[in-house]
Coordinates of C-alpha atoms and ligand atoms in Angstrom, one line a residue:
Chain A
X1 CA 25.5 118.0 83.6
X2 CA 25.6 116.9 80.1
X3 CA 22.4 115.4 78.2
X4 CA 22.1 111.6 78.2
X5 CA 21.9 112.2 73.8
X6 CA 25.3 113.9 74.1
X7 CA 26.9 110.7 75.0
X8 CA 24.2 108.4 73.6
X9 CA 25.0 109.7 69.6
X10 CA 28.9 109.1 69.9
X11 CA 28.3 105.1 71.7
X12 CA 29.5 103.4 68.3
X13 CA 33.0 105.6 68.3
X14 CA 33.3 105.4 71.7
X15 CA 32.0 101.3 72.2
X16 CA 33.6 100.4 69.2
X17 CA 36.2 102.7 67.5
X18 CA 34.0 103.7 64.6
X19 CA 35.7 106.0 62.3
X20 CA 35.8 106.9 58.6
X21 CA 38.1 106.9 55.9
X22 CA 38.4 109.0 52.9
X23 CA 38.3 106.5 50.1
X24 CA 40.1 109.0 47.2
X25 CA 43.3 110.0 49.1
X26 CA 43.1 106.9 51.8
X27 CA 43.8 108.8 55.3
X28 CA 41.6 107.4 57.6
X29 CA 39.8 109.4 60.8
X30 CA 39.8 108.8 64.3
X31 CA 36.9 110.3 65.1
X32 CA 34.9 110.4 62.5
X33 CA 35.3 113.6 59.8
X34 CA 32.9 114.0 56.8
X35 CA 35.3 115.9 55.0
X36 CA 38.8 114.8 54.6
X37 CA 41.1 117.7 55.1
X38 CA 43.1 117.2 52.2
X39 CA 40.9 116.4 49.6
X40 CA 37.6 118.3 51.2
X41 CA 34.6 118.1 48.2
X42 CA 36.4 116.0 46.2
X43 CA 36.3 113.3 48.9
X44 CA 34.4 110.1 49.3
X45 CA 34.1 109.0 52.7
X46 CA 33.4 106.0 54.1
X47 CA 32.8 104.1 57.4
X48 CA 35.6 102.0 58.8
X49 CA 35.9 100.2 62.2
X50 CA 39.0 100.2 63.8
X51 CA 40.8 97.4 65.2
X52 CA 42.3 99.6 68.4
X53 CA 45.7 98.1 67.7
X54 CA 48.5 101.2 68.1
X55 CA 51.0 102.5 70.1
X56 CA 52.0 105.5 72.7
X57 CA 53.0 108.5 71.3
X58 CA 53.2 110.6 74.4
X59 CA 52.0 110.6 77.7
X60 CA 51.6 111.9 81.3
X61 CA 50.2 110.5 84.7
X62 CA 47.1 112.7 85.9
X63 CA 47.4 113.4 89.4
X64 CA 45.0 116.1 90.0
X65 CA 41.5 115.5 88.0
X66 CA 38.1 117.2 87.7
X67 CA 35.9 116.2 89.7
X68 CA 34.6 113.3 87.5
X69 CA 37.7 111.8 87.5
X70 CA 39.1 113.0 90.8
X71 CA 38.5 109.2 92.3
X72 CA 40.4 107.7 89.9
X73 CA 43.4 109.8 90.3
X74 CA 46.7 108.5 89.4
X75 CA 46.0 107.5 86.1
X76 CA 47.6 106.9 82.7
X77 CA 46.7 109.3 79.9
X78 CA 48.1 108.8 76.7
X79 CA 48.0 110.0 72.9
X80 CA 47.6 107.0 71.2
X81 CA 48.6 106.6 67.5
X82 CA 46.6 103.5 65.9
X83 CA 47.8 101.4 63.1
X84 CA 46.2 102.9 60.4
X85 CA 47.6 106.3 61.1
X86 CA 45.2 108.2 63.4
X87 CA 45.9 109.4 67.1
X88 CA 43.6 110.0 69.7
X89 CA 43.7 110.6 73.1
X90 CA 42.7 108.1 75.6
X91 CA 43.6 106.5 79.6
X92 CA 46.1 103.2 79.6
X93 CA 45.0 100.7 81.8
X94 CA 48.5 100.6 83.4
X95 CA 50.3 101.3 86.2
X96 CA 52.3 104.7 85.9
X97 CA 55.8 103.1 86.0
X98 CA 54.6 100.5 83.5
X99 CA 54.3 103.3 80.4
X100 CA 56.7 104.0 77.2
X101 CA 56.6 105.4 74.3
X102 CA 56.7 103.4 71.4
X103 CA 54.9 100.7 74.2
X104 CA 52.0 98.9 72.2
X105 CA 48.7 98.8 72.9
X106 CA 45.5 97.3 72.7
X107 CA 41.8 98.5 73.2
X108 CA 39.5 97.7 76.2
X109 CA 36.1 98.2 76.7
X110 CA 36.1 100.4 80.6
X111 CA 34.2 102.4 82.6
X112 CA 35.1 106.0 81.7
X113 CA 33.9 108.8 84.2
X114 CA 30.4 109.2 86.3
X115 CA 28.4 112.5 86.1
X116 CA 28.1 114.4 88.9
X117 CA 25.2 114.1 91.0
X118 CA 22.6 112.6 87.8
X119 CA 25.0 109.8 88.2
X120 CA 25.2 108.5 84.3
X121 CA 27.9 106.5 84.2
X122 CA 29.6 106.7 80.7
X123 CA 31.9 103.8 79.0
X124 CA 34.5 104.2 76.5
X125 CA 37.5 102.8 74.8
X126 CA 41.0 102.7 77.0
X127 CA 44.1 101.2 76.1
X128 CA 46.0 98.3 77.9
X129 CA 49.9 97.4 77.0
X130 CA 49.6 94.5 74.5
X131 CA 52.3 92.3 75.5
X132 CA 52.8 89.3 73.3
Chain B
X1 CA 45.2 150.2 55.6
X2 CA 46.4 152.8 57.9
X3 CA 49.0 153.0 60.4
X4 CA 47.6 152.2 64.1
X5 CA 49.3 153.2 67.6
X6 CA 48.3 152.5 70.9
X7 CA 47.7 155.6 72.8
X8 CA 46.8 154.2 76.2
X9 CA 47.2 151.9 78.4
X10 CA 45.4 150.3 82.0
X11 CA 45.8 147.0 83.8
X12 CA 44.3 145.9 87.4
X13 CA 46.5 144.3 89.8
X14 CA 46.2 140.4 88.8
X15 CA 45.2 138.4 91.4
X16 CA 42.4 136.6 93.5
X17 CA 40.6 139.6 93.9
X18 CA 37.5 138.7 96.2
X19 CA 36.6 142.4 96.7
X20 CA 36.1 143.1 93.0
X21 CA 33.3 141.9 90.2
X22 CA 33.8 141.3 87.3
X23 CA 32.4 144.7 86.3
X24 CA 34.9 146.6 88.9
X25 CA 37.7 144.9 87.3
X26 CA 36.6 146.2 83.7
X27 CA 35.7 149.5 84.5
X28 CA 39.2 149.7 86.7
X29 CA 41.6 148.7 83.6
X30 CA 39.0 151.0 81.3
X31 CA 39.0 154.0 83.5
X32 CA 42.9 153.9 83.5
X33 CA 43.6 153.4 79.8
X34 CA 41.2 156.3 78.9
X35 CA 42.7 158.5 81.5
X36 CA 46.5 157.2 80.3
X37 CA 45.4 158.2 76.7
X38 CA 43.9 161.5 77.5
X39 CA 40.7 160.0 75.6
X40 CA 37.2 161.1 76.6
X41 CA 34.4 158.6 76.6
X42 CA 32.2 159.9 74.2
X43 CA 35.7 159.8 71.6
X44 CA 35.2 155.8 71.7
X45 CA 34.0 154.8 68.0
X46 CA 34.1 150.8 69.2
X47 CA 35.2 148.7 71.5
X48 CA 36.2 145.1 71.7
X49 CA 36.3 142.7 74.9
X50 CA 38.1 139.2 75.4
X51 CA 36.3 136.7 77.6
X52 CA 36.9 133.5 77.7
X53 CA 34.3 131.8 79.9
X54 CA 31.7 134.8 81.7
X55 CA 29.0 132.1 81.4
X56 CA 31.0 129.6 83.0
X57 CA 32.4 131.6 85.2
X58 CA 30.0 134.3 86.8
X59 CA 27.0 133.0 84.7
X60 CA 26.9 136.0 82.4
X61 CA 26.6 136.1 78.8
X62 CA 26.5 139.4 76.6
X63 CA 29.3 141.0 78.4
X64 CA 29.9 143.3 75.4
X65 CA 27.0 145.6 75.9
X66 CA 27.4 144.8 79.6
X67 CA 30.9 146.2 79.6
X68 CA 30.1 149.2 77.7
X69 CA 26.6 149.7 79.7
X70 CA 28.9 150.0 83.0
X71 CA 31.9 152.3 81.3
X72 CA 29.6 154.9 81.7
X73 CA 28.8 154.7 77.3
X74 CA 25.2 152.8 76.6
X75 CA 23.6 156.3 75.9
X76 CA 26.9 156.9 73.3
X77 CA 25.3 153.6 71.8
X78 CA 29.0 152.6 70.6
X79 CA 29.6 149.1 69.2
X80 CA 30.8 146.7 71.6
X81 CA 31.8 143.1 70.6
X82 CA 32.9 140.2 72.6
X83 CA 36.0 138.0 71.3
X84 CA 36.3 134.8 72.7
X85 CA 39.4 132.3 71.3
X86 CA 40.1 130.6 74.9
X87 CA 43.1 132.0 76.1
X88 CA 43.7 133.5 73.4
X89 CA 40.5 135.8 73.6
X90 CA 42.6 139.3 74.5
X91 CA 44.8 138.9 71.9
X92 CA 42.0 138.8 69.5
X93 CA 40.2 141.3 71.1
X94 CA 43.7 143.2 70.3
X95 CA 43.7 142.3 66.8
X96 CA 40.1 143.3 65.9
X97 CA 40.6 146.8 67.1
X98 CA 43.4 147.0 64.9
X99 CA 41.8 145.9 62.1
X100 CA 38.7 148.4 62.8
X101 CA 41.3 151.2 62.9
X102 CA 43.4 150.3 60.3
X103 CA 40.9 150.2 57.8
X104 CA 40.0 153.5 58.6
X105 CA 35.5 152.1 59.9
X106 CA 36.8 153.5 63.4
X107 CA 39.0 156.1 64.7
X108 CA 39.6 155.7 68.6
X109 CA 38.6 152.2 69.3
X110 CA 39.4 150.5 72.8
X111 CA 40.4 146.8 73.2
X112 CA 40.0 145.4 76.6
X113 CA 39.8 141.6 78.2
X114 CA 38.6 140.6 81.6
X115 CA 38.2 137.2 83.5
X116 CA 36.8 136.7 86.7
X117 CA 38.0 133.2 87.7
X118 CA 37.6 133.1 91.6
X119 CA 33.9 132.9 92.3
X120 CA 33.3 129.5 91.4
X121 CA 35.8 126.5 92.9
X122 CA 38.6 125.0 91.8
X123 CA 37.0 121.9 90.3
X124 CA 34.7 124.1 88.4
X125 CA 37.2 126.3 86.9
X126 CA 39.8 123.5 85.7
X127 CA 36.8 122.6 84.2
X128 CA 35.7 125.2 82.3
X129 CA 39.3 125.8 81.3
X130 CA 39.4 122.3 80.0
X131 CA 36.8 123.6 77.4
X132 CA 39.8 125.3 75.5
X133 CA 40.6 122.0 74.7
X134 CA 38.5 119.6 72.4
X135 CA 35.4 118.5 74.8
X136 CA 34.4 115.6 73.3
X137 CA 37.7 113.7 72.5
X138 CA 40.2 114.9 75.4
X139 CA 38.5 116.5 78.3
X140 CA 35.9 113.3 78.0
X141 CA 38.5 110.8 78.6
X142 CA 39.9 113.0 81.1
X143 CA 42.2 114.8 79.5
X144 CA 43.2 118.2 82.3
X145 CA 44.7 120.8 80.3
X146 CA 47.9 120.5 82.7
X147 CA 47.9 117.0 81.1
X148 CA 47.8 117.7 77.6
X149 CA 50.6 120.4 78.2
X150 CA 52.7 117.4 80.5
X151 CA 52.2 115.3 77.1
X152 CA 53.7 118.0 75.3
X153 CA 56.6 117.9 77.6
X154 CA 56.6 114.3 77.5
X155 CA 57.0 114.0 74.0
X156 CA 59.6 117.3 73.9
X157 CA 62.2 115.5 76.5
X158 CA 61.7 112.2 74.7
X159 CA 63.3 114.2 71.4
X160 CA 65.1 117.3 72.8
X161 CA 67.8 117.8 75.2
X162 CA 65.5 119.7 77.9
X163 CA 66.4 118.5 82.0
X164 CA 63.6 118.9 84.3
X165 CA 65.8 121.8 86.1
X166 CA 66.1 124.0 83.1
X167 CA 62.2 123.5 82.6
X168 CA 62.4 125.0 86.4
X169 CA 64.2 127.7 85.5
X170 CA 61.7 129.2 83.2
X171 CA 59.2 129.5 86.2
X172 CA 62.3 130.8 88.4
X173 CA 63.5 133.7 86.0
X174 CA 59.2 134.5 85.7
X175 CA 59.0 134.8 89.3
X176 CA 62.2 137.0 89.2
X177 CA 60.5 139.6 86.8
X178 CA 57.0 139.1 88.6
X179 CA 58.7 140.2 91.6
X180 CA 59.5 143.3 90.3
X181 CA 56.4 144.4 88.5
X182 CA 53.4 145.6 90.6
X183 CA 50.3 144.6 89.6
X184 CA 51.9 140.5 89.6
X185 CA 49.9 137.8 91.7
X186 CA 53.2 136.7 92.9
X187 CA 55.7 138.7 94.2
X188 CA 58.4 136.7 95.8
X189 CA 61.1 134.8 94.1
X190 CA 61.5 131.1 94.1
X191 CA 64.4 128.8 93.8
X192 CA 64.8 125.5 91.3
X193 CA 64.0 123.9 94.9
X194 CA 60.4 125.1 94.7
X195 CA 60.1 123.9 91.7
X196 CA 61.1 120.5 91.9
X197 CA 59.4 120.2 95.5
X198 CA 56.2 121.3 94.6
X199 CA 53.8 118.4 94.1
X200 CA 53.0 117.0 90.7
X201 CA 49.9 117.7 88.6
X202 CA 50.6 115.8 85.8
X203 CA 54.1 114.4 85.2
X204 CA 56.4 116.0 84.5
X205 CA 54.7 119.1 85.2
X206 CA 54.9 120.2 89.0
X207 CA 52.4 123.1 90.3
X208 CA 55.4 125.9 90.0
X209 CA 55.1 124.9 86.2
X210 CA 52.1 126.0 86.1
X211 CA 50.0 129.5 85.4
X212 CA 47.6 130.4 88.4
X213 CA 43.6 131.0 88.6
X214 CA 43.5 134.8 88.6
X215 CA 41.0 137.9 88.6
X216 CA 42.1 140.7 86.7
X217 CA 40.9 143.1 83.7
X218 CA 43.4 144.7 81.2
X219 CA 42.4 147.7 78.6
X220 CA 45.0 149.7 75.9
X221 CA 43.1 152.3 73.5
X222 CA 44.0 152.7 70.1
X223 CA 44.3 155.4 67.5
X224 CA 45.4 156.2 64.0
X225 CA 49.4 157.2 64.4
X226 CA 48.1 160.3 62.4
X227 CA 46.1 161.4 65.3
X228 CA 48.2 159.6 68.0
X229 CA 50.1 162.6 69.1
X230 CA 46.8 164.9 69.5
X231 CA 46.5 162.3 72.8
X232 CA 49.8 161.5 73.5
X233 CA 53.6 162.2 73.2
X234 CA 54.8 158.4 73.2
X235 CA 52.5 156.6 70.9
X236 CA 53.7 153.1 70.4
X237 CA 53.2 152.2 66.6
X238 CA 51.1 149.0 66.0
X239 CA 54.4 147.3 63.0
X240 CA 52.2 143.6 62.7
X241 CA 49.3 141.8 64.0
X242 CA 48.7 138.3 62.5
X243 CA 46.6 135.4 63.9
X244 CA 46.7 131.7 63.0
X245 CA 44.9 128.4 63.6
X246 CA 45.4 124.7 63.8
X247 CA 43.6 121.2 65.1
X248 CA 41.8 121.7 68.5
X249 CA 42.8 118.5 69.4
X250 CA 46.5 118.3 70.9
X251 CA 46.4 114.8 69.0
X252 CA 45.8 115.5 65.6
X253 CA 49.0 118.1 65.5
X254 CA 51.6 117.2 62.8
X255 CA 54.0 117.4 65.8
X256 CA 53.3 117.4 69.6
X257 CA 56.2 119.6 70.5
X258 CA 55.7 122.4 67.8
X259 CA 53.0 125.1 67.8
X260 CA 52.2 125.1 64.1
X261 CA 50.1 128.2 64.6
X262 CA 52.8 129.8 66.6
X263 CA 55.3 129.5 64.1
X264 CA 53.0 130.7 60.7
X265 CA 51.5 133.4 62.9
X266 CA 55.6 134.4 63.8
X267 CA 56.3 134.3 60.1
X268 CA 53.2 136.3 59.3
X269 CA 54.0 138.9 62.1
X270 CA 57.9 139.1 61.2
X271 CA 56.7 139.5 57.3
X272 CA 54.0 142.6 58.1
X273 CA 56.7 144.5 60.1
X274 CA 59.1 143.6 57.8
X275 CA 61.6 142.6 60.6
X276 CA 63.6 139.0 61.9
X277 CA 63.5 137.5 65.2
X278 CA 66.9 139.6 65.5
X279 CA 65.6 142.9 65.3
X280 CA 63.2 141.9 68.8
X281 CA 64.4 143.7 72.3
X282 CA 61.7 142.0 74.3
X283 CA 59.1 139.1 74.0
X284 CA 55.4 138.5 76.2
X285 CA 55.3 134.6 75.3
X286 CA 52.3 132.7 76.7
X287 CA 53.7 130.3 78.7
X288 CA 50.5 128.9 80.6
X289 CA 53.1 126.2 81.9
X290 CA 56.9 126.3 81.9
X291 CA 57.1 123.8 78.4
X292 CA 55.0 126.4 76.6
X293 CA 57.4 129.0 77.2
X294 CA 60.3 126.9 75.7
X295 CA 58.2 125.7 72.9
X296 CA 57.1 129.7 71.7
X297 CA 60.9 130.8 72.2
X298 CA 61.4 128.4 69.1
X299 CA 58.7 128.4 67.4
X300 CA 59.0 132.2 67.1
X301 CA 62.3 131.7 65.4
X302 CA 64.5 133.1 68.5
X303 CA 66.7 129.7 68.3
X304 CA 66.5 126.1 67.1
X305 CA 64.7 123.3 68.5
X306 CA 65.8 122.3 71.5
X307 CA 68.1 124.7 72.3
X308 CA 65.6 127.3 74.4
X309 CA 66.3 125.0 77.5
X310 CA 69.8 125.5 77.6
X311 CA 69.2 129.3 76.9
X312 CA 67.0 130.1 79.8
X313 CA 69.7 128.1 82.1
X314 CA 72.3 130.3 80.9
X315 CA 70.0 133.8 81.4
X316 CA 69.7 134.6 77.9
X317 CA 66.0 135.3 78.0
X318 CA 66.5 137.0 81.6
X319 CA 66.2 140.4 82.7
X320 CA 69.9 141.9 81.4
X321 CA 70.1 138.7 79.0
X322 CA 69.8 139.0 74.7
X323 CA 66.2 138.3 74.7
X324 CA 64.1 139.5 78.1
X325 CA 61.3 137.1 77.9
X326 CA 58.5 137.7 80.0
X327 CA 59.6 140.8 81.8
X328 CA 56.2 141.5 83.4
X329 CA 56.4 137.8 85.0
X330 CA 54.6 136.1 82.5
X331 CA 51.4 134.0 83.1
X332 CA 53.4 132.3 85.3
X333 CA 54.3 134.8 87.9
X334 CA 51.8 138.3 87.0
X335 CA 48.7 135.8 86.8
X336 CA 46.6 134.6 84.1
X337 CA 42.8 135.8 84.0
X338 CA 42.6 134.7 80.6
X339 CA 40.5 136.6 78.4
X340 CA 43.1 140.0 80.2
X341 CA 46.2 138.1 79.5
X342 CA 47.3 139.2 75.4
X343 CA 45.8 142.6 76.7
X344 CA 48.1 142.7 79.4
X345 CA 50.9 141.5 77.4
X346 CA 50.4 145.1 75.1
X347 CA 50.7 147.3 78.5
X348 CA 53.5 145.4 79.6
X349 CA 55.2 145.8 75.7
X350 CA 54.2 149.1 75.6
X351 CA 55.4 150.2 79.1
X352 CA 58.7 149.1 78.1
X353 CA 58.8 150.9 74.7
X354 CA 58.0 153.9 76.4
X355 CA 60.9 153.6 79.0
X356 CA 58.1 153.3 82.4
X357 CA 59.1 149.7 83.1
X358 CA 61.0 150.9 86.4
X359 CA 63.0 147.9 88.0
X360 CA 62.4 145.7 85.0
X361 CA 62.6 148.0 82.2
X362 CA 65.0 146.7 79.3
X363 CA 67.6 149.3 78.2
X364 CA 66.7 150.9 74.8
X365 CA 63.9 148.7 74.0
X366 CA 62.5 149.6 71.0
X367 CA 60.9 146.7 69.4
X368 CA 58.9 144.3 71.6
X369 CA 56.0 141.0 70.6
X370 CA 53.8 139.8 72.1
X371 CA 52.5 136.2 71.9
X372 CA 48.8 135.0 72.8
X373 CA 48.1 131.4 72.6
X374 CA 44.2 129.4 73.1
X375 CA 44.1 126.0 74.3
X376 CA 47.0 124.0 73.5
X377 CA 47.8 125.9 70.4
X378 CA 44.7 125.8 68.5
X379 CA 44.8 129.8 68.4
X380 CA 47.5 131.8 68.2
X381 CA 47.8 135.6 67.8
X382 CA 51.1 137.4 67.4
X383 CA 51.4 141.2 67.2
X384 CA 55.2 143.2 67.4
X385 CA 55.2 146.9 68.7
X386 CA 57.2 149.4 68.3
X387 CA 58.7 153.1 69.0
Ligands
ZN401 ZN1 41.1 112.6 51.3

C-alpha cells in the first residue's frame, strides 16, 4: 500500500517519541512541528525526546477496524496527554474495562498494524496503565 | 459584493445506488436544478463540484472537467473546479460559487457535489474516509473515524449531563424526518430500542449512531438576486456564507467536545446576515454520528453546553418543536455521499423556505442554516438562507 520510506522517515517519533520544542515561548510538540504556532518566525525550535509518561484524556474501544487492524479488534484507543503538555493519539495496552480517564500511563514499544498483502509490519509507541 | 440567491435546485435519491455511476448521479442532480431554475446550459458562467475521494473511490481524478464534459457543456468551455474539504467538500463547493457571484466574475454559476461510495467494499471505504482525519498520527495507530467521534462522546459524557438514550434520540427524531422526505436512504422509523440494540462500533457509539455509506449527487444554481426573478418567482436570498478551520488532528483541539470551527464560522455567519441564533426557523447540522449533532446544536449558539441532550429528549429540535433540526433526515437518516451532503443541505433549506417541504415542511419558515463539517471538525462551512 504505503512506501516502506513513508514509515521508515517517522521511525524516531514513532520508536522513540521524538518531538520538538519551541525554545522562545516553551510549548513543546508531539509530533514534531518546525513552526510553533504561537510564535511562528520568531521561534527557535529544538529537538526533545519525550519520556512517554501522561495520562488518558478520552477514549473509546474499537470494535470494527480497517482491515489492518481488523485482527486485533477490540482494542483500546486513547488520546493521550503527556507530561509536558502535548496529546496524541495512540492504542492502550489494556483490557477495555480496565480504562479511565485521568488513568496514567506509560509508553511501550508494540507491534502496530501489518500492510496488506506486502506484509510490512510496522512498530510504534502504545500506552500501558502505569500502576505504581 | 453583490447580493446572491439560489435559483434552482436538484438532488438524486440518496442511497446505494448500484444502477447509477458516478456520472448518472451528477448529470441526474444537474439536469434537475437547471430545469428547477429555468436555466439553459449555455447560461452557466462556472461551475464548482465537491468530491471528497473520486480517486479513492471510482479511481477518477479531474472530475471537474469530467462533470462538465458529461452535462452536455465542454464545447461552452465554462470553468469547472473541484473542491475537496472531506466532508465538508459540498459546502465549499457552495461557498465558492457564492463568492464567484458575489463579486460580480460570474453571473449564473452552478454548485454541485457527488460521491459514489458503493463500488469499492466496506473496508476500503472506512478507509478512505479515515483520510478526513490526520493519516499519519490517527488513522496509523488505528484511529476509525467512528472512533475519534466515540472519543468525542467519551470526553462529552465525562463533563456534560448527556445519557446514552438521549444520544439515541437524536438518530430516532432523524429517522422520523427521513421517513418523510423522498429521496432519504432510510425510510422507516426506529425506536430508542434500535438504537441501543444495535451493535457497537466504537463505544459508546452503536451503528444507529452512525451516518451510512451512500451514492447520491446534489446540484442548486445560483444567480445575482438582481436577476433572480428573470428565472424564478421564489428566489431564496443567499444572507451569510462563512468557512472556518482548525487542527486536523482530533488531539490537538483546545477542547475535545467543542467544534472551534463550528462555533467562529456560527459567529461569522450570524455576523454577515446580521442575525442571532433566535432569528433561525430551521437548521441542516452535520451530524455524521448522533454526538456531532449535539455538539453543532451548541456550538452554533442554539443553547448552552450540555443542554442539547436534554433538548432533543424533550422534541425541541423535532418536527413541530422550536428549532427543526435536520428536517430532511439528516446524514443520519437521508444518507451521506459526502462530497453531495452541504449541497443537499441547501435543497433541503431551500425547499423549506419556499413552502415545498410537504409532510415535513416547517410552518412559516423563513430563515434556515445550514452546517457542513470535514473530518472531525477540521473544516467547517456555515451558510444561513433566507426568503
Ligand atoms: Zn513558540
Amino acid at each position: 500500500m504505503s512506501s516502506v520510506a513513508r514509515f521508515w522517515r517517522k521511525i524516531p517519533q514513532r520508536y522513540n517519541l521524538a518531538g520538538t520544542q519551541c525554545t522562545t515561548c516553551g510549548r513543546y510538540f508531539f509530533p514534531p512541528r518546525y513552526l510553533c504556532p504561537d510564535c511562528r518566525r520568531a521561534g527557535k525550535i529544538r529537538q526533545h525526546r519525550f519520556s512517554g509518561l501522561g495520562k488518558v484524556v478520552t477514549y473509546t474501544v474499537i470494535r470494527s477496524a480497517s482491515e489492518q487492524f481488523e485482527q486485533m479488534t477490540p482494542y483500546v484507543l486513547a488520546i493521550v496527554e503527556l507530561d509536558e503538555g502535548p496529546r496524541l493519539t495512540a492504542q492502550l495496552v489494556c483490557s477495555p474495562d480496565e480504562v479511565r480517564i485521568g488513568m496514567r500511563v506509560r509508553p511501550v514499544f508494540r507491534r502496530i498494524s501489518a500492510d496488506g498483502e506486502s506484509g510490512v509490519i510496522h512498530y510504534g509507541t502504545k500506552f500501558a496503565p502505569d500502576t505504581p | 459584493m453583490r447580493d446572491v440567491a439560489v435559483i434552482g435546485i436538484g438532488c438524486t435519491p440518496f442511497g446505494e445506488k448500484w444502477g447509477s455511476s458516478f456520472r448518472d448521479l451528477f448529470v441526474q442532480a444537474g439536469t434537475m436544478a437547471l430545469e428547477d431554475a429555468g436555466v439553459a446550459g449555455e447560461e452557466i458562467g462556472a461551475m464548482y463540484v465537491g468530491n471528497m475521494s473520486a480517486g479513492r473511490f471510482i479511481e477518477q481524478e479531474h472530475v471537474g472537467a469530467l462533470i462538465a464534459d458529461y452535462a452536455g457543456l465542454a464545447s461552452d468551455h465554462i470553468a469547472s473546479t473541484r473542491v475537496e474539504a472531506a466532508c465538508a467538500s459540498g459546502g465549499l463547493s457552495f461557498r465558492q460559487a457564492f463568492i464567484a457571484v458575489a463579486s460580480g466574475i460570474e453571473d449564473i454559476v452552478v454548485a454541485a457535489g457527488v460521491e459514489k461510495m458503493t463500488d469499492v467494499g466496506t473496508g476500503a471505504s472506512v478507509d478512505a474516509l479515515a483520510g478526513a482525519a490526520d493519516r499519519e498520527w490517527e488513522g496509523f495507530v488505528g484511529a476509525t473515524f467512528p472512533g475519534l467521534y466515540a472519543m468525542i462522546a467519551t470526553d462529552y459524557m465525562n463533563r456534560y449531563p448527556l445519557t446514552r438514550e438521549q444520544l439515541a434520540e437524536v438518530a430516532v427524531k432523524n429517522h422520523y424526518n427521513g421517513a418523510r422526505n423522498p429521496i432519504a436512504q432510510f425510510s422507516q422509523e426506529i425506536t430508542i430500542e434500535t438504537v441501543l440494540s444495535s451493535s457497537l462500533v466504537a463505544d459508546p457509539l452503536r451503528l444507529f449512531d452512525c451516518s451510512p455509506i451512500t451514492d447520491g449527487a446534489a446540484a442548486v444554481v445560483l444567480a445575482p438576486l438582481e436577476r433572480a426573478r428573470e428565472y424564478t418567482d421564489t428566489p431564496v436570498r443567499v444572507l451569510a456564507s462563512a468557512q472556518a478551520s482548525d487542527t486536523i488532528a482530533l488531539h490537538d483541539r483546545r477542547d475535545i467536545s467543542t467544534l472551534d470551527a463550528t462555533v467562529a464560522a456560527g459567529k461569522r455567519a450570524y455576523a454577515m446576515a446580521g442575525l442571532s441564533p433566535g432569528d433561525i426557523d430551521l437548521v441542516e447540522v452535520h451530524d455524521c454520528f448522533t454526538i456531532a449533532e449535539i455538539c453543532a446544536i451548541e456550538d452554533l449558539g442554539f443553547c448552552r453546553k450540555g443542554e442539547a441532550g436534554r433538548l432533543t429528549a424533550e422534541g425541541v429540535t423535532a418536527l413541530g418543536g422550536d428549532l427543526p433540526v435536520n428536517t430532511s433526515g439528516g446524514l443520519k437518516a437521508c444518507g451521506h455521499p459526502v462530497g453531495a451532503t452541504g449541497i443537499k443541505q441547501v435543497c433541503e433549506v431551500v425547499q423549506q423556505l419556499r413552502g415545498e417541504a410537504g409532510r415535513r415542511q416547517v410552518d412559516g419558515a423563513r430563515v434556515g442554516m445550514t452546517h457542513n463539517v470535514g473530518g472531525t471538525g477540521a473544516t467547517v462551512a456555515v451558510h444561513i438562507l433566507g426568503v
